[in-house]
Coordinates of C-alpha atoms and ligand atoms in Angstrom, one line a residue:
M1 CA 19.7 -21.5 16.4
E2 CA 20.9 -18.1 15.2
E3 CA 22.2 -17.7 11.7
G4 CA 25.9 -18.2 11.5
E5 CA 26.0 -20.1 14.8
Q6 CA 28.1 -23.2 14.8
I7 CA 26.5 -26.6 15.0
F8 CA 28.3 -29.2 17.2
G9 CA 27.8 -32.9 16.8
V10 CA 28.9 -35.9 18.6
G11 CA 29.7 -39.1 16.6
I12 CA 29.9 -42.6 18.0
E13 CA 31.5 -45.6 16.2
S14 CA 31.6 -49.1 17.5
S15 CA 30.7 -51.3 14.5
C16 CA 33.7 -53.6 14.4
D17 CA 37.0 -53.3 16.3
D18 CA 37.4 -49.6 16.8
T19 CA 35.7 -47.8 19.7
G20 CA 35.4 -44.2 18.8
A21 CA 33.7 -41.0 19.9
A22 CA 34.1 -37.6 18.3
L23 CA 33.1 -34.0 18.7
V24 CA 32.9 -32.1 15.4
A25 CA 31.9 -28.5 14.6
G26 CA 30.0 -27.6 11.4
G27 CA 30.4 -31.2 10.1
S28 CA 34.0 -30.6 9.2
K29 CA 36.1 -29.3 12.1
I30 CA 37.3 -32.1 14.4
L31 CA 37.6 -30.9 18.1
A32 CA 38.2 -34.4 19.5
N33 CA 38.3 -37.8 17.8
P34 CA 39.6 -40.4 20.3
K35 CA 39.6 -44.0 19.3
F36 CA 40.6 -47.2 20.9
D37 CA 42.0 -49.5 18.2
Q38 CA 41.5 -53.2 19.3
T39 CA 43.9 -54.6 16.7
A40 CA 46.3 -55.9 19.5
L41 CA 43.4 -57.9 21.1
H42 CA 42.6 -59.7 17.8
E43 CA 46.0 -60.0 16.2
V44 CA 46.7 -63.4 17.7
Y45 CA 43.6 -64.8 16.1
G46 CA 44.3 -63.4 12.7
G47 CA 40.9 -61.7 12.6
V48 CA 38.3 -59.9 14.7
V49 CA 36.7 -62.1 17.4
P50 CA 33.1 -60.7 17.9
E51 CA 32.9 -61.5 21.6
I52 CA 36.3 -59.9 22.4
A53 CA 35.3 -56.9 20.3
G54 CA 32.0 -56.5 22.1
R55 CA 33.6 -56.7 25.6
A56 CA 36.3 -54.2 24.6
H57 CA 33.8 -51.7 23.3
L58 CA 31.9 -51.9 26.6
E59 CA 35.1 -51.3 28.6
K60 CA 36.4 -48.4 26.4
I61 CA 33.4 -46.4 25.5
P62 CA 33.2 -44.5 28.8
F63 CA 36.8 -43.3 28.3
M64 CA 36.0 -42.1 24.8
V65 CA 32.9 -40.3 25.9
D66 CA 34.9 -38.7 28.8
T67 CA 37.3 -37.2 26.2
I68 CA 34.4 -35.7 24.4
L69 CA 33.1 -34.1 27.6
T70 CA 36.5 -32.7 28.3
A71 CA 36.7 -31.3 24.8
M72 CA 33.3 -29.7 25.3
G73 CA 34.5 -28.0 28.5
D74 CA 37.7 -26.8 26.7
A75 CA 35.7 -25.2 23.9
S76 CA 35.6 -21.5 23.9
P77 CA 33.0 -20.7 25.1
P78 CA 32.5 -24.1 26.8
L79 CA 29.8 -26.2 25.2
I80 CA 26.9 -27.0 27.4
R81 CA 25.5 -29.6 25.0
P82 CA 25.9 -30.5 21.4
D83 CA 23.2 -30.2 18.8
Y84 CA 23.0 -33.8 17.9
V85 CA 24.5 -37.2 18.5
A86 CA 25.1 -39.5 15.4
V87 CA 25.8 -43.2 15.8
T88 CA 26.7 -46.0 13.5
M89 CA 23.6 -48.3 13.4
K90 CA 24.6 -50.7 10.7
P91 CA 26.3 -52.7 9.3
G92 CA 28.6 -54.3 11.9
L93 CA 28.9 -56.9 14.7
S94 CA 25.6 -56.8 16.7
G95 CA 27.3 -57.0 20.1
S96 CA 29.6 -54.1 19.1
L97 CA 26.9 -51.9 17.6
F98 CA 24.7 -52.2 20.7
T99 CA 27.3 -50.6 22.9
G100 CA 27.7 -47.6 20.7
Y101 CA 24.0 -47.3 20.2
Y102 CA 23.2 -47.3 23.9
A103 CA 25.9 -44.9 24.7
A104 CA 24.6 -42.5 22.0
L105 CA 21.0 -43.0 23.2
A106 CA 22.0 -42.2 26.7
M107 CA 23.6 -38.9 25.6
A108 CA 20.7 -38.0 23.4
K109 CA 18.3 -38.5 26.3
A110 CA 20.4 -36.8 28.9
W111 CA 20.9 -33.7 26.7
D112 CA 17.5 -33.9 25.0
I113 CA 19.1 -33.7 21.5
E114 CA 18.5 -35.5 18.2
L115 CA 19.8 -39.0 17.9
I116 CA 20.8 -39.6 14.3
P117 CA 21.3 -43.2 13.1
I118 CA 24.0 -43.4 10.5
H119 CA 24.9 -46.1 8.0
H120 CA 28.6 -46.9 8.5
L121 CA 29.4 -47.1 4.8
E122 CA 27.7 -43.7 4.1
A123 CA 29.8 -42.3 6.9
H124 CA 33.0 -43.5 5.3
L125 CA 32.1 -41.6 2.1
Y126 CA 31.4 -38.4 3.9
A127 CA 34.8 -38.6 5.8
V128 CA 36.2 -36.2 3.1
M129 CA 34.1 -33.4 4.7
L130 CA 36.6 -33.5 7.6
E131 CA 39.3 -32.3 5.2
G132 CA 37.2 -29.4 3.8
V133 CA 36.0 -31.2 0.7
P134 CA 32.6 -29.8 -0.2
I135 CA 30.0 -32.5 -1.0
E136 CA 28.4 -32.1 -4.5
Y137 CA 26.0 -34.5 -6.0
P138 CA 25.9 -36.8 -7.8
F139 CA 29.1 -38.6 -7.0
L140 CA 30.4 -42.1 -7.2
G141 CA 31.5 -43.6 -3.9
L142 CA 34.1 -46.3 -3.9
L143 CA 34.1 -48.0 -0.6
I144 CA 36.9 -50.5 0.1
S145 CA 37.4 -51.9 3.6
G146 CA 37.9 -55.1 5.4
G147 CA 34.2 -56.0 5.2
N148 CA 33.0 -54.2 2.1
T149 CA 34.0 -53.5 -1.5
A150 CA 31.4 -51.6 -3.4
I151 CA 30.7 -48.8 -5.8
Y152 CA 27.7 -46.5 -5.1
R153 CA 26.1 -43.8 -7.1
V154 CA 25.0 -41.1 -4.6
D155 CA 22.5 -38.7 -6.1
D156 CA 21.6 -36.8 -3.0
L157 CA 21.8 -37.3 0.8
G158 CA 20.3 -40.7 1.5
K159 CA 19.7 -41.3 -2.2
V160 CA 22.1 -44.1 -2.9
E161 CA 22.2 -46.8 -5.5
I162 CA 24.6 -49.7 -5.4
L163 CA 26.3 -50.2 -8.8
G164 CA 28.8 -52.9 -7.8
D165 CA 29.4 -55.2 -4.9
T166 CA 31.7 -58.1 -4.1
Y167 CA 30.6 -61.6 -4.8
D168 CA 32.8 -63.0 -2.1
D169 CA 35.7 -61.4 -0.2
A170 CA 36.2 -57.7 0.4
A171 CA 39.4 -56.2 -0.9
G172 CA 40.7 -55.6 2.7
E173 CA 39.8 -59.1 3.6
A174 CA 41.7 -60.4 0.6
F175 CA 44.7 -58.5 1.6
D176 CA 44.4 -59.8 5.2
K177 CA 44.2 -63.4 3.9
A178 CA 47.0 -63.0 1.4
A179 CA 49.3 -61.5 4.1
S180 CA 48.5 -64.5 6.3
L181 CA 49.4 -66.9 3.5
L182 CA 52.6 -65.0 3.0
G183 CA 53.5 -65.2 6.7
M184 CA 53.1 -61.4 7.1
G185 CA 51.4 -59.6 10.0
Y186 CA 47.8 -58.6 10.7
P187 CA 46.1 -56.5 9.5
G188 CA 47.4 -57.6 6.2
G189 CA 46.8 -54.6 4.0
P190 CA 49.5 -52.4 5.4
E191 CA 51.9 -55.4 5.4
I192 CA 51.2 -56.1 1.7
E193 CA 51.7 -52.5 0.8
K194 CA 55.1 -52.4 2.7
G195 CA 56.2 -55.7 1.2
A196 CA 55.3 -54.4 -2.3
R197 CA 57.2 -51.2 -1.7
R198 CA 60.3 -53.1 -0.5
F199 CA 60.1 -55.2 -3.6
L200 CA 60.0 -52.2 -5.9
E201 CA 62.8 -50.5 -4.0
K202 CA 65.0 -53.5 -4.7
N203 CA 63.6 -54.1 -8.2
P204 CA 62.7 -50.7 -9.6
G205 CA 61.5 -52.2 -12.9
P206 CA 59.8 -51.4 -15.3
H207 CA 57.9 -54.6 -14.7
K208 CA 55.9 -56.4 -17.4
K209 CA 52.4 -57.7 -16.6
S210 CA 53.5 -61.2 -17.7
E211 CA 56.0 -61.2 -14.8
N212 CA 53.0 -61.6 -12.4
P213 CA 52.3 -65.3 -11.7
L214 CA 48.8 -64.5 -10.3
P215 CA 46.0 -64.7 -12.8
Y216 CA 44.3 -61.8 -14.6
I217 CA 40.8 -62.1 -13.1
L218 CA 38.9 -59.7 -15.3
K219 CA 38.5 -61.8 -18.3
G220 CA 34.8 -62.1 -19.2
Q221 CA 33.8 -59.3 -16.8
G222 CA 31.7 -57.5 -19.5
D223 CA 29.9 -54.5 -18.2
S224 CA 29.6 -55.8 -14.7
L225 CA 30.8 -53.5 -11.9
H226 CA 30.9 -56.3 -9.4
F227 CA 34.0 -57.5 -7.6
S228 CA 35.5 -60.8 -6.8
F229 CA 38.7 -61.5 -4.9
S230 CA 38.5 -65.0 -3.6
G231 CA 39.9 -66.5 -6.8
L232 CA 43.0 -64.4 -6.5
K233 CA 43.5 -65.6 -2.9
T234 CA 43.0 -69.2 -3.9
A235 CA 45.5 -68.7 -6.8
L236 CA 48.1 -67.4 -4.3
Y237 CA 47.4 -70.4 -2.0
Y238 CA 48.0 -73.0 -4.8
L239 CA 51.1 -71.1 -6.1
L240 CA 52.6 -71.4 -2.6
Q241 CA 51.5 -75.0 -2.3
K242 CA 53.3 -75.8 -5.5
G243 CA 56.5 -74.5 -3.9
D244 CA 56.7 -71.2 -5.7
T245 CA 60.2 -69.6 -5.2
H246 CA 59.3 -65.9 -5.6
S247 CA 60.0 -63.8 -2.5
S248 CA 57.1 -62.9 -0.3
E249 CA 57.8 -59.3 -1.1
K250 CA 57.4 -60.0 -4.8
L251 CA 54.2 -61.9 -4.2
A252 CA 52.9 -59.1 -2.1
W253 CA 53.5 -56.7 -5.0
C254 CA 51.9 -59.2 -7.5
F255 CA 48.8 -59.6 -5.3
Q256 CA 48.5 -55.9 -4.8
E257 CA 48.8 -55.2 -8.5
R258 CA 46.0 -57.7 -9.3
V259 CA 43.7 -56.2 -6.6
F260 CA 44.4 -52.7 -7.9
E261 CA 43.7 -53.9 -11.5
I262 CA 40.1 -55.0 -10.4
L263 CA 39.4 -51.8 -8.4
L264 CA 40.7 -49.4 -11.1
R265 CA 38.9 -51.2 -13.9
N266 CA 35.6 -51.0 -12.1
I267 CA 35.8 -47.4 -11.2
E268 CA 36.8 -46.5 -14.7
K269 CA 33.8 -48.4 -16.1
A270 CA 31.5 -46.8 -13.5
V271 CA 32.6 -43.2 -14.5
Q272 CA 32.2 -44.1 -18.2
S273 CA 28.8 -45.8 -17.9
T274 CA 27.2 -43.2 -15.6
G275 CA 28.9 -40.1 -16.8
V276 CA 29.3 -39.0 -13.2
K277 CA 32.6 -37.2 -12.9
R278 CA 33.1 -37.0 -9.2
V279 CA 34.7 -39.9 -7.3
I280 CA 35.0 -40.2 -3.5
A281 CA 37.0 -43.2 -2.3
A282 CA 37.1 -44.3 1.3
G283 CA 37.4 -47.2 3.7
G284 CA 40.5 -48.8 5.3
V285 CA 42.1 -50.0 2.1
M286 CA 42.2 -46.4 0.9
A287 CA 44.9 -45.9 3.5
N288 CA 47.1 -47.5 0.8
Q289 CA 49.0 -44.5 -0.7
T290 CA 49.9 -46.4 -3.9
L291 CA 46.2 -47.1 -4.6
K292 CA 45.3 -43.5 -3.8
G293 CA 47.9 -42.3 -6.4
R294 CA 46.7 -44.7 -9.0
L295 CA 43.0 -43.6 -8.5
E296 CA 44.0 -40.0 -8.6
G297 CA 45.8 -40.5 -11.9
L298 CA 42.9 -42.5 -13.4
C299 CA 40.3 -39.8 -12.4
K300 CA 42.5 -37.1 -13.9
K301 CA 42.6 -39.1 -17.1
L302 CA 38.8 -39.5 -17.1
G303 CA 38.3 -35.8 -16.3
A304 CA 36.7 -36.6 -13.0
S305 CA 37.4 -35.0 -9.6
F306 CA 38.8 -37.3 -6.9
A307 CA 38.8 -37.1 -3.1
S308 CA 39.8 -39.5 -0.5
P309 CA 40.5 -38.8 3.2
Q310 CA 43.9 -39.1 4.9
P311 CA 44.7 -42.6 6.2
A312 CA 43.6 -41.9 9.8
L313 CA 40.2 -40.9 8.5
C314 CA 40.0 -43.8 6.0
T315 CA 39.9 -46.4 8.7
D316 CA 36.9 -46.6 11.1
N317 CA 36.5 -43.4 13.2
A318 CA 33.7 -41.5 14.9
A319 CA 34.4 -38.1 13.3
M320 CA 33.1 -39.4 9.9
V321 CA 29.9 -40.5 11.7
A322 CA 29.5 -37.0 13.1
A323 CA 30.2 -35.5 9.7
A324 CA 27.4 -37.6 8.1
G325 CA 25.2 -36.7 11.1
Y326 CA 25.7 -33.0 10.3
L327 CA 24.2 -33.5 6.8
Y328 CA 21.1 -35.2 8.2
H329 CA 20.8 -32.7 11.0
S330 CA 20.9 -29.9 8.5
R331 CA 18.3 -31.4 6.3
P332 CA 15.5 -32.7 8.5
E333 CA 13.3 -33.3 5.5
V334 CA 15.5 -36.2 4.4
R335 CA 14.3 -39.5 5.7
R336 CA 16.5 -41.0 8.4
Y337 CA 18.3 -44.2 7.9
E338 CA 16.0 -46.3 10.1
E339 CA 13.0 -45.2 7.9
K340 CA 15.0 -45.9 4.8
I341 CA 15.3 -49.7 5.0
S342 CA 13.8 -50.8 1.8
P343 CA 14.9 -53.3 -0.9
K344 CA 15.6 -50.3 -3.2
S345 CA 18.0 -48.6 -0.8
G346 CA 21.7 -48.9 -1.7
F347 CA 22.6 -49.1 1.9
E348 CA 21.0 -52.1 3.4
Ligands
KG4_401 O1 37.6 -49.6 7.2 P1 38.5 -50.5 8.1 O2 39.3 -49.8 9.1 O3 37.6 -51.5 8.9 C1 36.5 -52.2 8.3 O4 36.8 -53.2 7.6 O5 35.4 -51.8 8.6 O6 39.4 -51.4 7.1 C2 40.3 -52.4 7.6 C3 40.9 -53.0 6.3 C4 41.7 -54.2 6.7 O7 41.3 -55.3 5.9 C5 43.1 -53.8 6.4 O8 44.0 -54.8 5.9 C6 42.9 -52.8 5.3 O9 41.7 -52.1 5.6 N1 44.0 -51.8 5.2 C7 44.8 -51.7 4.1 C8 45.8 -50.7 4.4 N2 45.5 -50.3 5.7 C9 44.4 -50.9 6.1 N3 44.7 -52.3 2.9 C10 45.7 -52.0 2.0 N4 46.7 -51.1 2.2 C11 46.7 -50.4 3.4 N5 47.7 -49.5 3.6

């Protein structure tokens, strides 16, 4: 490898219901990032069905890889082989993860290049690299998706401590369940956001907190940075059972406000208690532009920097896996994820 020469990496993502492959240059420039989004296959069940997801990954991965090969051929000069292939190893649905792993393994063997196992949640945080955001340590990572809601302190590559986790549902899961209770579509997060926006368009406010019939969950939270969303969902359920007459748009707004309250409170506490003034937020729920705006405002107030990828890179994608892979490829001295599984690691 000559100095100044570009490093090319392939990323593979198949942890849940998105089948993705990506070709990324220098850990930040996306040359191809195709993804097959399985939402339509699962929609009717109101959630991801692992068997259907596994089968769909198997069917779609060859097409995704094919797109990568085409992008390699289209590169100038054409790329004979990339420098590494990074693949999501964990966490995820086992049947889904297998498909991506074996596709990546086959590529690594065929090209005789490094296979880099990546933790899916770590990849989400490094997605900001794809928008040119330089990674500086330490930073606080707020990860909010359909399966996870957590705050990490990241002191260096692979040096991660979990500061807060969810006791029950993830924020995205809570949105999905609330949307289902409100008779809105799946996935619920975008529907709740749209419903809340429609409510505010019709009722610009200002709105008082006491207008919200859903409970304030944070009482007695103390210094804890953990999350809990299931009580909120149950409160919405009983409100509807009792024949509540608010419109579903208003309740979407109410629910969203309560979820934001929890997320914002914990990230504020995390910045204050650690003194770490860099925040990176990622995961599917960060596609919510209202939340992004609120977090941006909060970080400004706290004197902290804030970065979050654009919506398409917040949800699962393979480019973020390639970006994280680039960091590991560039620093071979850092232990790889598979060697890192220990009770102390933040990413288990
Ligand atoms: O990261 P992701 O694509 O998949 C995993 O969970 O791994 O996140 C999907 C989650 C779903 O729960 C979805 O409802 C939520 O992200 N989501 C949103 C929005 N877009 C997606 N939640 C709130 N507002 C949105 N605009």
